[in-house]
JSON list of C-alpha atoms in Angstrom, two decimals:
[
{"chain": "J", "resi": 1, "resn": "UNK", "atom": "CA", "xyz": [-3.18, 2.05, 6.29]},
{"chain": "J", "resi": 2, "resn": "UNK", "atom": "CA", "xyz": [-1.69, 2.30, 9.72]},
{"chain": "J", "resi": 3, "resn": "UNK", "atom": "CA", "xyz": [-3.17, -0.18, 12.18]},
{"chain": "J", "resi": 4, "resn": "UNK", "atom": "CA", "xyz": [-5.13, 1.51, 14.74]},
{"chain": "J", "resi": 5, "resn": "UNK", "atom": "CA", "xyz": [-4.33, 0.36, 18.43]},
{"chain": "J", "resi": 6, "resn": "UNK", "atom": "CA", "xyz": [-6.63, 0.93, 21.35]},
{"chain": "J", "resi": 7, "resn": "UNK", "atom": "CA", "xyz": [-5.28, 3.45, 23.91]},
{"chain": "J", "resi": 8, "resn": "UNK", "atom": "CA", "xyz": [-5.59, 0.87, 26.75]},
{"chain": "J", "resi": 9, "resn": "UNK", "atom": "CA", "xyz": [-5.00, -2.73, 27.17]},
{"chain": "J", "resi": 10, "resn": "UNK", "atom": "CA", "xyz": [-5.78, -4.97, 29.91]},
{"chain": "J", "resi": 11, "resn": "UNK", "atom": "CA", "xyz": [-2.34, -6.43, 29.95]},
{"chain": "J", "resi": 12, "resn": "UNK", "atom": "CA", "xyz": [1.01, -6.48, 27.96]},
{"chain": "J", "resi": 13, "resn": "UNK", "atom": "CA", "xyz": [0.14, -10.03, 26.45]},
{"chain": "J", "resi": 14, "resn": "UNK", "atom": "CA", "xyz": [-3.10, -8.62, 25.03]},
{"chain": "J", "resi": 15, "resn": "UNK", "atom": "CA", "xyz": [-1.26, -5.76, 23.31]},
{"chain": "J", "resi": 16, "resn": "UNK", "atom": "CA", "xyz": [1.51, -7.95, 21.93]},
{"chain": "J", "resi": 17, "resn": "UNK", "atom": "CA", "xyz": [-1.08, -10.29, 20.43]},
{"chain": "J", "resi": 18, "resn": "UNK", "atom": "CA", "xyz": [-3.00, -7.25, 18.84]},
{"chain": "J", "resi": 19, "resn": "UNK", "atom": "CA", "xyz": [0.43, -6.20, 17.15]},
{"chain": "J", "resi": 20, "resn": "UNK", "atom": "CA", "xyz": [0.73, -9.61, 15.82]},
{"chain": "J", "resi": 21, "resn": "UNK", "atom": "CA", "xyz": [-2.82, -10.38, 14.94]},
{"chain": "J", "resi": 22, "resn": "UNK", "atom": "CA", "xyz": [-3.64, -12.34, 11.95]},
{"chain": "J", "resi": 23, "resn": "UNK", "atom": "CA", "xyz": [-2.28, -15.39, 10.41]},
{"chain": "J", "resi": 24, "resn": "UNK", "atom": "CA", "xyz": [0.70, -14.36, 8.48]},
{"chain": "J", "resi": 25, "resn": "UNK", "atom": "CA", "xyz": [2.50, -11.64, 10.07]},
{"chain": "J", "resi": 26, "resn": "UNK", "atom": "CA", "xyz": [4.28, -13.85, 12.69]},
{"chain": "J", "resi": 27, "resn": "UNK", "atom": "CA", "xyz": [5.21, -16.51, 10.13]},
{"chain": "J", "resi": 28, "resn": "UNK", "atom": "CA", "xyz": [6.84, -13.72, 7.97]},
{"chain": "J", "resi": 29, "resn": "UNK", "atom": "CA", "xyz": [8.59, -12.39, 11.08]},
{"chain": "J", "resi": 30, "resn": "UNK", "atom": "CA", "xyz": [9.84, -15.83, 11.78]},
{"chain": "J", "resi": 31, "resn": "UNK", "atom": "CA", "xyz": [11.51, -16.15, 8.44]},
{"chain": "J", "resi": 32, "resn": "UNK", "atom": "CA", "xyz": [13.05, -12.77, 8.92]},
{"chain": "J", "resi": 33, "resn": "UNK", "atom": "CA", "xyz": [14.25, -13.82, 12.15]},
{"chain": "J", "resi": 34, "resn": "UNK", "atom": "CA", "xyz": [16.53, -16.39, 10.28]},
{"chain": "J", "resi": 35, "resn": "UNK", "atom": "CA", "xyz": [17.91, -13.85, 7.90]},
{"chain": "J", "resi": 36, "resn": "UNK", "atom": "CA", "xyz": [16.87, -10.64, 5.78]},
{"chain": "J", "resi": 37, "resn": "UNK", "atom": "CA", "xyz": [15.23, -11.62, 2.68]},
{"chain": "J", "resi": 38, "resn": "UNK", "atom": "CA", "xyz": [13.94, -10.15, -0.73]},
{"chain": "J", "resi": 39, "resn": "UNK", "atom": "CA", "xyz": [10.34, -10.15, -1.68]},
{"chain": "J", "resi": 40, "resn": "UNK", "atom": "CA", "xyz": [10.96, -12.98, -4.03]},
{"chain": "J", "resi": 41, "resn": "UNK", "atom": "CA", "xyz": [12.46, -15.16, -1.49]},
{"chain": "J", "resi": 42, "resn": "UNK", "atom": "CA", "xyz": [9.42, -14.81, 0.91]},
{"chain": "J", "resi": 43, "resn": "UNK", "atom": "CA", "xyz": [7.21, -15.20, -2.18]},
{"chain": "J", "resi": 44, "resn": "UNK", "atom": "CA", "xyz": [8.77, -18.71, -2.61]},
{"chain": "J", "resi": 45, "resn": "UNK", "atom": "CA", "xyz": [8.50, -19.50, 1.01]},
{"chain": "J", "resi": 46, "resn": "UNK", "atom": "CA", "xyz": [4.85, -18.69, 1.24]},
{"chain": "J", "resi": 47, "resn": "UNK", "atom": "CA", "xyz": [3.69, -20.32, -2.03]},
{"chain": "J", "resi": 48, "resn": "UNK", "atom": "CA", "xyz": [-0.12, -20.34, -0.91]},
{"chain": "J", "resi": 49, "resn": "UNK", "atom": "CA", "xyz": [-0.35, -16.67, -0.36]},
{"chain": "J", "resi": 50, "resn": "UNK", "atom": "CA", "xyz": [-1.42, -14.39, -3.12]},
{"chain": "J", "resi": 51, "resn": "UNK", "atom": "CA", "xyz": [0.73, -11.33, -4.03]},
{"chain": "J", "resi": 52, "resn": "UNK", "atom": "CA", "xyz": [-1.83, -9.11, -2.61]},
{"chain": "J", "resi": 53, "resn": "UNK", "atom": "CA", "xyz": [-1.85, -10.75, 0.85]},
{"chain": "J", "resi": 54, "resn": "UNK", "atom": "CA", "xyz": [1.92, -11.05, 0.98]},
{"chain": "J", "resi": 55, "resn": "UNK", "atom": "CA", "xyz": [2.21, -7.20, 0.08]},
{"chain": "J", "resi": 56, "resn": "UNK", "atom": "CA", "xyz": [-0.47, -6.27, 2.56]},
{"chain": "J", "resi": 57, "resn": "UNK", "atom": "CA", "xyz": [1.08, -8.12, 5.52]},
{"chain": "J", "resi": 58, "resn": "UNK", "atom": "CA", "xyz": [4.59, -6.90, 4.70]},
{"chain": "J", "resi": 59, "resn": "UNK", "atom": "CA", "xyz": [3.24, -3.44, 4.75]},
{"chain": "J", "resi": 60, "resn": "UNK", "atom": "CA", "xyz": [1.69, -4.26, 8.03]},
{"chain": "J", "resi": 61, "resn": "UNK", "atom": "CA", "xyz": [4.78, -5.29, 9.80]},
{"chain": "J", "resi": 62, "resn": "UNK", "atom": "CA", "xyz": [6.65, -2.41, 8.17]},
{"chain": "J", "resi": 63, "resn": "UNK", "atom": "CA", "xyz": [4.03, 0.06, 9.56]},
{"chain": "J", "resi": 64, "resn": "UNK", "atom": "CA", "xyz": [4.21, -1.39, 13.02]},
{"chain": "J", "resi": 65, "resn": "UNK", "atom": "CA", "xyz": [7.88, -0.84, 12.93]},
{"chain": "J", "resi": 66, "resn": "UNK", "atom": "CA", "xyz": [8.87, -4.48, 13.15]},
{"chain": "J", "resi": 67, "resn": "UNK", "atom": "CA", "xyz": [10.49, -4.66, 9.74]},
{"chain": "J", "resi": 68, "resn": "UNK", "atom": "CA", "xyz": [12.31, -2.27, 7.65]},
{"chain": "J", "resi": 69, "resn": "UNK", "atom": "CA", "xyz": [13.14, -2.27, 3.89]},
{"chain": "J", "resi": 70, "resn": "UNK", "atom": "CA", "xyz": [16.76, -1.81, 2.90]},
{"chain": "J", "resi": 71, "resn": "UNK", "atom": "CA", "xyz": [18.88, -1.58, -0.01]},
{"chain": "J", "resi": 72, "resn": "UNK", "atom": "CA", "xyz": [21.17, -4.25, -0.60]},
{"chain": "J", "resi": 73, "resn": "UNK", "atom": "CA", "xyz": [24.95, -3.28, -0.58]},
{"chain": "J", "resi": 74, "resn": "UNK", "atom": "CA", "xyz": [25.87, -5.85, -3.09]},
{"chain": "J", "resi": 75, "resn": "UNK", "atom": "CA", "xyz": [23.04, -6.09, -5.76]},
{"chain": "J", "resi": 76, "resn": "UNK", "atom": "CA", "xyz": [22.33, -2.68, -7.68]},
{"chain": "J", "resi": 77, "resn": "UNK", "atom": "CA", "xyz": [18.60, -1.87, -7.05]},
{"chain": "J", "resi": 78, "resn": "UNK", "atom": "CA", "xyz": [17.91, -4.88, -4.98]},
{"chain": "J", "resi": 79, "resn": "UNK", "atom": "CA", "xyz": [15.79, -4.25, -2.10]},
{"chain": "J", "resi": 80, "resn": "UNK", "atom": "CA", "xyz": [15.27, -6.57, 0.96]},
{"chain": "J", "resi": 81, "resn": "UNK", "atom": "CA", "xyz": [13.13, -6.83, 4.16]},
{"chain": "J", "resi": 82, "resn": "UNK", "atom": "CA", "xyz": [14.76, -7.09, 7.69]},
{"chain": "J", "resi": 83, "resn": "UNK", "atom": "CA", "xyz": [13.67, -7.24, 11.22]},
{"chain": "J", "resi": 84, "resn": "UNK", "atom": "CA", "xyz": [14.05, -3.83, 12.95]},
{"chain": "J", "resi": 85, "resn": "UNK", "atom": "CA", "xyz": [15.36, -3.56, 16.42]},
{"chain": "J", "resi": 86, "resn": "UNK", "atom": "CA", "xyz": [11.62, -3.65, 17.70]},
{"chain": "J", "resi": 87, "resn": "UNK", "atom": "CA", "xyz": [11.14, -6.85, 15.59]},
{"chain": "J", "resi": 88, "resn": "UNK", "atom": "CA", "xyz": [14.39, -8.46, 16.64]},
{"chain": "J", "resi": 89, "resn": "UNK", "atom": "CA", "xyz": [13.17, -8.13, 20.30]},
{"chain": "J", "resi": 90, "resn": "UNK", "atom": "CA", "xyz": [10.54, -10.77, 19.43]},
{"chain": "J", "resi": 91, "resn": "UNK", "atom": "CA", "xyz": [13.25, -13.14, 18.69]},
{"chain": "J", "resi": 92, "resn": "UNK", "atom": "CA", "xyz": [12.49, -15.37, 21.68]},
{"chain": "J", "resi": 93, "resn": "UNK", "atom": "CA", "xyz": [8.81, -15.47, 20.85]},
{"chain": "J", "resi": 94, "resn": "UNK", "atom": "CA", "xyz": [9.37, -16.35, 17.28]},
{"chain": "J", "resi": 95, "resn": "UNK", "atom": "CA", "xyz": [11.92, -19.12, 17.91]},
{"chain": "J", "resi": 96, "resn": "UNK", "atom": "CA", "xyz": [9.77, -20.38, 20.70]},
{"chain": "J", "resi": 97, "resn": "UNK", "atom": "CA", "xyz": [6.70, -20.63, 18.31]},
{"chain": "J", "resi": 98, "resn": "UNK", "atom": "CA", "xyz": [8.65, -22.52, 15.76]},
{"chain": "J", "resi": 99, "resn": "UNK", "atom": "CA", "xyz": [10.16, -24.97, 18.38]},
{"chain": "J", "resi": 100, "resn": "UNK", "atom": "CA", "xyz": [6.78, -25.57, 20.01]},
{"chain": "J", "resi": 101, "resn": "UNK", "atom": "CA", "xyz": [5.12, -26.09, 16.42]},
{"chain": "J", "resi": 102, "resn": "UNK", "atom": "CA", "xyz": [7.86, -28.40, 15.46]},
{"chain": "J", "resi": 103, "resn": "UNK", "atom": "CA", "xyz": [7.80, -30.54, 18.70]},
{"chain": "J", "resi": 104, "resn": "UNK", "atom": "CA", "xyz": [3.91, -30.79, 18.97]},
{"chain": "J", "resi": 105, "resn": "UNK", "atom": "CA", "xyz": [2.74, -31.10, 15.52]},
{"chain": "J", "resi": 106, "resn": "UNK", "atom": "CA", "xyz": [2.87, -34.94, 15.39]},
{"chain": "J", "resi": 107, "resn": "UNK", "atom": "CA", "xyz": [0.95, -35.06, 18.73]},
{"chain": "J", "resi": 108, "resn": "UNK", "atom": "CA", "xyz": [-1.90, -33.19, 16.83]},
{"chain": "J", "resi": 109, "resn": "UNK", "atom": "CA", "xyz": [-1.64, -35.46, 13.89]},
{"chain": "J", "resi": 110, "resn": "UNK", "atom": "CA", "xyz": [-0.38, -32.66, 11.65]},
{"chain": "J", "resi": 111, "resn": "UNK", "atom": "CA", "xyz": [2.59, -32.28, 9.24]},
{"chain": "J", "resi": 112, "resn": "UNK", "atom": "CA", "xyz": [4.81, -29.29, 9.10]},
{"chain": "J", "resi": 113, "resn": "UNK", "atom": "CA", "xyz": [7.19, -28.40, 6.44]},
{"chain": "J", "resi": 114, "resn": "UNK", "atom": "CA", "xyz": [10.75, -27.40, 7.20]},
{"chain": "J", "resi": 115, "resn": "UNK", "atom": "CA", "xyz": [11.27, -24.23, 5.31]},
{"chain": "J", "resi": 116, "resn": "UNK", "atom": "CA", "xyz": [14.08, -22.73, 7.78]},
{"chain": "J", "resi": 117, "resn": "UNK", "atom": "CA", "xyz": [16.08, -25.75, 7.20]},
{"chain": "J", "resi": 118, "resn": "UNK", "atom": "CA", "xyz": [15.83, -25.20, 3.53]},
{"chain": "J", "resi": 119, "resn": "UNK", "atom": "CA", "xyz": [16.82, -21.59, 4.03]},
{"chain": "J", "resi": 120, "resn": "UNK", "atom": "CA", "xyz": [20.06, -22.56, 6.06]},
{"chain": "J", "resi": 121, "resn": "UNK", "atom": "CA", "xyz": [20.75, -25.32, 3.24]},
{"chain": "J", "resi": 122, "resn": "UNK", "atom": "CA", "xyz": [20.69, -22.30, 0.65]},
{"chain": "J", "resi": 123, "resn": "UNK", "atom": "CA", "xyz": [22.89, -20.11, 2.69]},
{"chain": "J", "resi": 124, "resn": "UNK", "atom": "CA", "xyz": [24.72, -19.24, -0.39]},
{"chain": "J", "resi": 125, "resn": "UNK", "atom": "CA", "xyz": [21.94, -17.08, -1.48]},
{"chain": "J", "resi": 126, "resn": "UNK", "atom": "CA", "xyz": [22.34, -14.73, 1.66]},
{"chain": "J", "resi": 127, "resn": "UNK", "atom": "CA", "xyz": [22.41, -11.11, 0.87]},
{"chain": "E", "resi": 1, "resn": "UNK", "atom": "CA", "xyz": [-16.71, -28.15, 19.04]},
{"chain": "E", "resi": 2, "resn": "UNK", "atom": "CA", "xyz": [-13.11, -29.49, 18.28]},
{"chain": "E", "resi": 3, "resn": "UNK", "atom": "CA", "xyz": [-10.99, -27.22, 16.47]},
{"chain": "E", "resi": 4, "resn": "UNK", "atom": "CA", "xyz": [-10.14, -28.69, 13.00]},
{"chain": "E", "resi": 5, "resn": "UNK", "atom": "CA", "xyz": [-6.56, -28.40, 12.06]},
{"chain": "E", "resi": 6, "resn": "UNK", "atom": "CA", "xyz": [-5.31, -28.85, 8.43]},
{"chain": "E", "resi": 7, "resn": "UNK", "atom": "CA", "xyz": [-3.15, -31.77, 7.81]},
{"chain": "E", "resi": 8, "resn": "UNK", "atom": "CA", "xyz": [-0.33, -29.81, 6.34]},
{"chain": "E", "resi": 9, "resn": "UNK", "atom": "CA", "xyz": [1.30, -26.72, 7.41]},
{"chain": "E", "resi": 10, "resn": "UNK", "atom": "CA", "xyz": [4.08, -24.81, 5.62]},
{"chain": "E", "resi": 11, "resn": "UNK", "atom": "CA", "xyz": [6.04, -24.44, 8.69]},
{"chain": "E", "resi": 12, "resn": "UNK", "atom": "CA", "xyz": [5.85, -25.05, 12.46]},
{"chain": "E", "resi": 13, "resn": "UNK", "atom": "CA", "xyz": [5.32, -21.38, 13.19]},
{"chain": "E", "resi": 14, "resn": "UNK", "atom": "CA", "xyz": [2.26, -21.49, 10.81]},
{"chain": "E", "resi": 15, "resn": "UNK", "atom": "CA", "xyz": [0.96, -24.27, 12.85]},
{"chain": "E", "resi": 16, "resn": "UNK", "atom": "CA", "xyz": [1.57, -22.88, 16.34]},
{"chain": "E", "resi": 17, "resn": "UNK", "atom": "CA", "xyz": [-0.05, -19.74, 15.32]},
{"chain": "E", "resi": 18, "resn": "UNK", "atom": "CA", "xyz": [-3.10, -21.61, 14.16]},
{"chain": "E", "resi": 19, "resn": "UNK", "atom": "CA", "xyz": [-3.25, -23.35, 17.62]},
{"chain": "E", "resi": 20, "resn": "UNK", "atom": "CA", "xyz": [-3.30, -19.85, 19.26]},
{"chain": "E", "resi": 21, "resn": "UNK", "atom": "CA", "xyz": [-5.41, -18.25, 16.77]},
{"chain": "E", "resi": 22, "resn": "UNK", "atom": "CA", "xyz": [-7.77, -15.55, 18.06]},
{"chain": "E", "resi": 23, "resn": "UNK", "atom": "CA", "xyz": [-7.49, -12.91, 20.51]},
{"chain": "E", "resi": 24, "resn": "UNK", "atom": "CA", "xyz": [-7.98, -14.22, 23.93]},
{"chain": "E", "resi": 25, "resn": "UNK", "atom": "CA", "xyz": [-6.49, -17.75, 24.13]},
{"chain": "E", "resi": 26, "resn": "UNK", "atom": "CA", "xyz": [-2.90, -16.53, 24.41]},
{"chain": "E", "resi": 27, "resn": "UNK", "atom": "CA", "xyz": [-3.99, -14.01, 27.13]},
{"chain": "E", "resi": 28, "resn": "UNK", "atom": "CA", "xyz": [-5.83, -16.80, 29.09]},
{"chain": "E", "resi": 29, "resn": "UNK", "atom": "CA", "xyz": [-2.72, -19.02, 28.64]},
{"chain": "E", "resi": 30, "resn": "UNK", "atom": "CA", "xyz": [-0.35, -16.31, 29.95]},
{"chain": "E", "resi": 31, "resn": "UNK", "atom": "CA", "xyz": [-2.39, -15.76, 33.06]},
{"chain": "E", "resi": 32, "resn": "UNK", "atom": "CA", "xyz": [-2.49, -19.60, 33.76]},
{"chain": "E", "resi": 33, "resn": "UNK", "atom": "CA", "xyz": [1.35, -19.47, 33.17]},
{"chain": "E", "resi": 34, "resn": "UNK", "atom": "CA", "xyz": [1.64, -17.57, 36.19]},
{"chain": "E", "resi": 35, "resn": "UNK", "atom": "CA", "xyz": [-0.54, -19.92, 38.41]},
{"chain": "E", "resi": 36, "resn": "UNK", "atom": "CA", "xyz": [-3.57, -22.28, 38.10]},
{"chain": "E", "resi": 37, "resn": "UNK", "atom": "CA", "xyz": [-6.82, -20.27, 38.45]},
{"chain": "E", "resi": 38, "resn": "UNK", "atom": "CA", "xyz": [-10.51, -20.68, 39.27]},
{"chain": "E", "resi": 39, "resn": "UNK", "atom": "CA", "xyz": [-12.95, -19.44, 36.65]},
{"chain": "E", "resi": 40, "resn": "UNK", "atom": "CA", "xyz": [-13.95, -16.44, 38.89]},
{"chain": "E", "resi": 41, "resn": "UNK", "atom": "CA", "xyz": [-10.44, -15.37, 38.98]},
{"chain": "E", "resi": 42, "resn": "UNK", "atom": "CA", "xyz": [-10.00, -15.34, 35.36]},
{"chain": "E", "resi": 43, "resn": "UNK", "atom": "CA", "xyz": [-13.27, -13.71, 35.14]},
{"chain": "E", "resi": 44, "resn": "UNK", "atom": "CA", "xyz": [-12.08, -10.91, 37.29]},
{"chain": "E", "resi": 45, "resn": "UNK", "atom": "CA", "xyz": [-8.90, -10.48, 35.26]},
{"chain": "E", "resi": 46, "resn": "UNK", "atom": "CA", "xyz": [-10.81, -10.38, 31.97]},
{"chain": "E", "resi": 47, "resn": "UNK", "atom": "CA", "xyz": [-13.63, -7.75, 32.87]},
{"chain": "E", "resi": 48, "resn": "UNK", "atom": "CA", "xyz": [-14.23, -6.95, 29.14]},
{"chain": "E", "resi": 49, "resn": "UNK", "atom": "CA", "xyz": [-15.17, -10.54, 28.08]},
{"chain": "E", "resi": 50, "resn": "UNK", "atom": "CA", "xyz": [-18.59, -11.78, 28.18]},
{"chain": "E", "resi": 51, "resn": "UNK", "atom": "CA", "xyz": [-19.09, -15.04, 30.17]},
{"chain": "E", "resi": 52, "resn": "UNK", "atom": "CA", "xyz": [-19.88, -16.70, 26.74]},
{"chain": "E", "resi": 53, "resn": "UNK", "atom": "CA", "xyz": [-16.55, -15.69, 25.16]},
{"chain": "E", "resi": 54, "resn": "UNK", "atom": "CA", "xyz": [-14.47, -16.63, 28.30]},
{"chain": "E", "resi": 55, "resn": "UNK", "atom": "CA", "xyz": [-16.20, -19.85, 28.46]},
{"chain": "E", "resi": 56, "resn": "UNK", "atom": "CA", "xyz": [-15.79, -20.71, 24.70]},
{"chain": "E", "resi": 57, "resn": "UNK", "atom": "CA", "xyz": [-12.10, -19.64, 24.89]},
{"chain": "E", "resi": 58, "resn": "UNK", "atom": "CA", "xyz": [-11.54, -21.87, 27.96]},
{"chain": "E", "resi": 59, "resn": "UNK", "atom": "CA", "xyz": [-13.25, -24.71, 26.05]},
{"chain": "E", "resi": 60, "resn": "UNK", "atom": "CA", "xyz": [-10.88, -24.16, 23.16]},
{"chain": "E", "resi": 61, "resn": "UNK", "atom": "CA", "xyz": [-7.67, -24.30, 25.25]},
{"chain": "E", "resi": 62, "resn": "UNK", "atom": "CA", "xyz": [-8.85, -27.46, 27.11]},
{"chain": "E", "resi": 63, "resn": "UNK", "atom": "CA", "xyz": [-9.81, -28.93, 23.87]},
{"chain": "E", "resi": 64, "resn": "UNK", "atom": "CA", "xyz": [-6.32, -28.24, 22.33]},
{"chain": "E", "resi": 65, "resn": "UNK", "atom": "CA", "xyz": [-4.73, -29.99, 25.29]},
{"chain": "E", "resi": 66, "resn": "UNK", "atom": "CA", "xyz": [-3.19, -26.62, 26.50]},
{"chain": "E", "resi": 67, "resn": "UNK", "atom": "CA", "xyz": [-5.12, -26.55, 29.67]},
{"chain": "E", "resi": 68, "resn": "UNK", "atom": "CA", "xyz": [-6.63, -28.92, 32.01]},
{"chain": "E", "resi": 69, "resn": "UNK", "atom": "CA", "xyz": [-9.45, -28.59, 34.61]},
{"chain": "E", "resi": 70, "resn": "UNK", "atom": "CA", "xyz": [-8.58, -29.95, 38.06]},
{"chain": "E", "resi": 71, "resn": "UNK", "atom": "CA", "xyz": [-10.21, -30.25, 41.23]},
{"chain": "E", "resi": 72, "resn": "UNK", "atom": "CA", "xyz": [-8.87, -28.40, 44.13]},
{"chain": "E", "resi": 73, "resn": "UNK", "atom": "CA", "xyz": [-7.33, -30.44, 46.79]},
{"chain": "E", "resi": 74, "resn": "UNK", "atom": "CA", "xyz": [-8.16, -27.88, 49.63]},
{"chain": "E", "resi": 75, "resn": "UNK", "atom": "CA", "xyz": [-11.70, -26.43, 48.76]},
{"chain": "E", "resi": 76, "resn": "UNK", "atom": "CA", "xyz": [-14.29, -28.87, 48.32]},
{"chain": "E", "resi": 77, "resn": "UNK", "atom": "CA", "xyz": [-16.19, -28.67, 44.93]},
{"chain": "E", "resi": 78, "resn": "UNK", "atom": "CA", "xyz": [-13.79, -26.12, 43.72]},
{"chain": "E", "resi": 79, "resn": "UNK", "atom": "CA", "xyz": [-12.44, -26.56, 40.29]},
{"chain": "E", "resi": 80, "resn": "UNK", "atom": "CA", "xyz": [-9.47, -24.63, 38.69]},
{"chain": "E", "resi": 81, "resn": "UNK", "atom": "CA", "xyz": [-7.69, -24.43, 35.32]},
{"chain": "E", "resi": 82, "resn": "UNK", "atom": "CA", "xyz": [-4.02, -25.05, 34.99]},
{"chain": "E", "resi": 83, "resn": "UNK", "atom": "CA", "xyz": [-1.66, -25.44, 31.94]},
{"chain": "E", "resi": 84, "resn": "UNK", "atom": "CA", "xyz": [-1.05, -28.91, 30.90]},
{"chain": "E", "resi": 85, "resn": "UNK", "atom": "CA", "xyz": [2.57, -30.20, 30.08]},
{"chain": "E", "resi": 86, "resn": "UNK", "atom": "CA", "xyz": [1.65, -29.20, 26.33]},
{"chain": "E", "resi": 87, "resn": "UNK", "atom": "CA", "xyz": [0.69, -25.75, 27.57]},
{"chain": "E", "resi": 88, "resn": "UNK", "atom": "CA", "xyz": [3.72, -25.20, 29.86]},
{"chain": "E", "resi": 89, "resn": "UNK", "atom": "CA", "xyz": [5.94, -25.89, 27.03]},
{"chain": "E", "resi": 90, "resn": "UNK", "atom": "CA", "xyz": [4.61, -22.63, 25.44]},
{"chain": "E", "resi": 91, "resn": "UNK", "atom": "CA", "xyz": [6.27, -20.81, 28.59]},
{"chain": "E", "resi": 92, "resn": "UNK", "atom": "CA", "xyz": [8.84, -19.09, 26.75]},
{"chain": "E", "resi": 93, "resn": "UNK", "atom": "CA", "xyz": [6.51, -17.73, 24.11]},
{"chain": "E", "resi": 94, "resn": "UNK", "atom": "CA", "xyz": [4.03, -16.63, 26.83]},
{"chain": "E", "resi": 95, "resn": "UNK", "atom": "CA", "xyz": [6.61, -14.76, 28.86]},
{"chain": "E", "resi": 96, "resn": "UNK", "atom": "CA", "xyz": [8.11, -13.49, 25.93]},
{"chain": "E", "resi": 97, "resn": "UNK", "atom": "CA", "xyz": [5.08, -11.75, 24.56]},
{"chain": "E", "resi": 98, "resn": "UNK", "atom": "CA", "xyz": [4.21, -10.39, 27.99]},
{"chain": "E", "resi": 99, "resn": "UNK", "atom": "CA", "xyz": [7.83, -8.91, 28.24]},
{"chain": "E", "resi": 100, "resn": "UNK", "atom": "CA", "xyz": [7.68, -7.55, 24.68]},
{"chain": "E", "resi": 101, "resn": "UNK", "atom": "CA", "xyz": [4.44, -5.86, 25.26]},
{"chain": "E", "resi": 102, "resn": "UNK", "atom": "CA", "xyz": [5.50, -4.35, 28.45]},
{"chain": "E", "resi": 103, "resn": "UNK", "atom": "CA", "xyz": [8.56, -3.10, 27.03]},
{"chain": "E", "resi": 104, "resn": "UNK", "atom": "CA", "xyz": [7.17, -1.57, 23.88]},
{"chain": "E", "resi": 105, "resn": "UNK", "atom": "CA", "xyz": [3.74, -0.37, 24.52]},
{"chain": "E", "resi": 106, "resn": "UNK", "atom": "CA", "xyz": [4.97, 3.10, 25.45]},
{"chain": "E", "resi": 107, "resn": "UNK", "atom": "CA", "xyz": [6.73, 3.41, 22.13]},
{"chain": "E", "resi": 108, "resn": "UNK", "atom": "CA", "xyz": [3.23, 2.70, 20.45]},
{"chain": "E", "resi": 109, "resn": "UNK", "atom": "CA", "xyz": [1.63, 5.31, 22.56]},
{"chain": "E", "resi": 110, "resn": "UNK", "atom": "CA", "xyz": [-0.42, 2.69, 24.34]},
{"chain": "E", "resi": 111, "resn": "UNK", "atom": "CA", "xyz": [-1.11, 2.09, 27.96]},
{"chain": "E", "resi": 112, "resn": "UNK", "atom": "CA", "xyz": [-1.16, -1.58, 29.40]},
{"chain": "E", "resi": 113, "resn": "UNK", "atom": "CA", "xyz": [-2.27, -2.81, 32.66]},
{"chain": "E", "resi": 114, "resn": "UNK", "atom": "CA", "xyz": [-0.17, -4.92, 35.04]},
{"chain": "E", "resi": 115, "resn": "UNK", "atom": "CA", "xyz": [-2.48, -7.79, 36.09]},
{"chain": "E", "resi": 116, "resn": "UNK", "atom": "CA", "xyz": [0.24, -10.24, 36.64]},
{"chain": "E", "resi": 117, "resn": "UNK", "atom": "CA", "xyz": [1.70, -7.96, 39.21]},
{"chain": "E", "resi": 118, "resn": "UNK", "atom": "CA", "xyz": [-1.65, -7.70, 40.95]},
{"chain": "E", "resi": 119, "resn": "UNK", "atom": "CA", "xyz": [-1.85, -11.46, 40.76]},
{"chain": "E", "resi": 120, "resn": "UNK", "atom": "CA", "xyz": [1.56, -11.89, 42.56]},
{"chain": "E", "resi": 121, "resn": "UNK", "atom": "CA", "xyz": [0.54, -9.28, 45.25]},
{"chain": "E", "resi": 122, "resn": "UNK", "atom": "CA", "xyz": [-2.65, -11.49, 45.80]},
{"chain": "E", "resi": 123, "resn": "UNK", "atom": "CA", "xyz": [-0.58, -14.71, 46.19]},
{"chain": "E", "resi": 124, "resn": "UNK", "atom": "CA", "xyz": [-2.41, -15.56, 49.37]},
{"chain": "E", "resi": 125, "resn": "UNK", "atom": "CA", "xyz": [-5.37, -16.64, 47.19]},
{"chain": "E", "resi": 126, "resn": "UNK", "atom": "CA", "xyz": [-3.15, -19.36, 45.53]},
{"chain": "E", "resi": 127, "resn": "UNK", "atom": "CA", "xyz": [-4.96, -22.80, 45.15]}
]
């Protein structure tokens, strides 16, 4: 179901936060900001998510016009998810959140994984 | 109460999103990114929030080390809220969310206010 937005927001930040609301949309967008991915790749990157939650959140970001589903030009019948132009324009925010989390996790006594690095190492699997 | 963070996060973005989780913390940080402010100024900028919610969210961002309370050097007994160094390092993210919301609101059929512009116009009230 399409998310309902209010007609009026006090400020642009409040609206942007509402578009990204919830725990997983931003994480999914950050992965797709590295490169387009198949469902199975996102599945591997987000092992703690149920299929239902991943599917629902992907539907959310597609419905918000941030992500598009595309047919692969190489593999027959393969589909992948990619940031739309509207999603790409969140690039600074997505990179900024990743960099901030990476830089400050230790000062919070928290450990963070490095999935984007793994992604880059597996660059051969690019679509 | 201090927010409890998990010990392990799948990726830095997931951790950053958890720190900023909820609707109002990011908006408050975005305002304080323009300049330090007194409680009463934030109060005026966020008229839809109850005093309880504003106080609780301010406590959250202070507790996360993103914001500090400072005594004003000019007005006796006046206190204000300012981004800490840790909070300032979210600057790119905060500006990015504001810019994105501003740029895309119309394409979502949504109206957004311009409180930061008002803030700049009222620059005389700077602490």
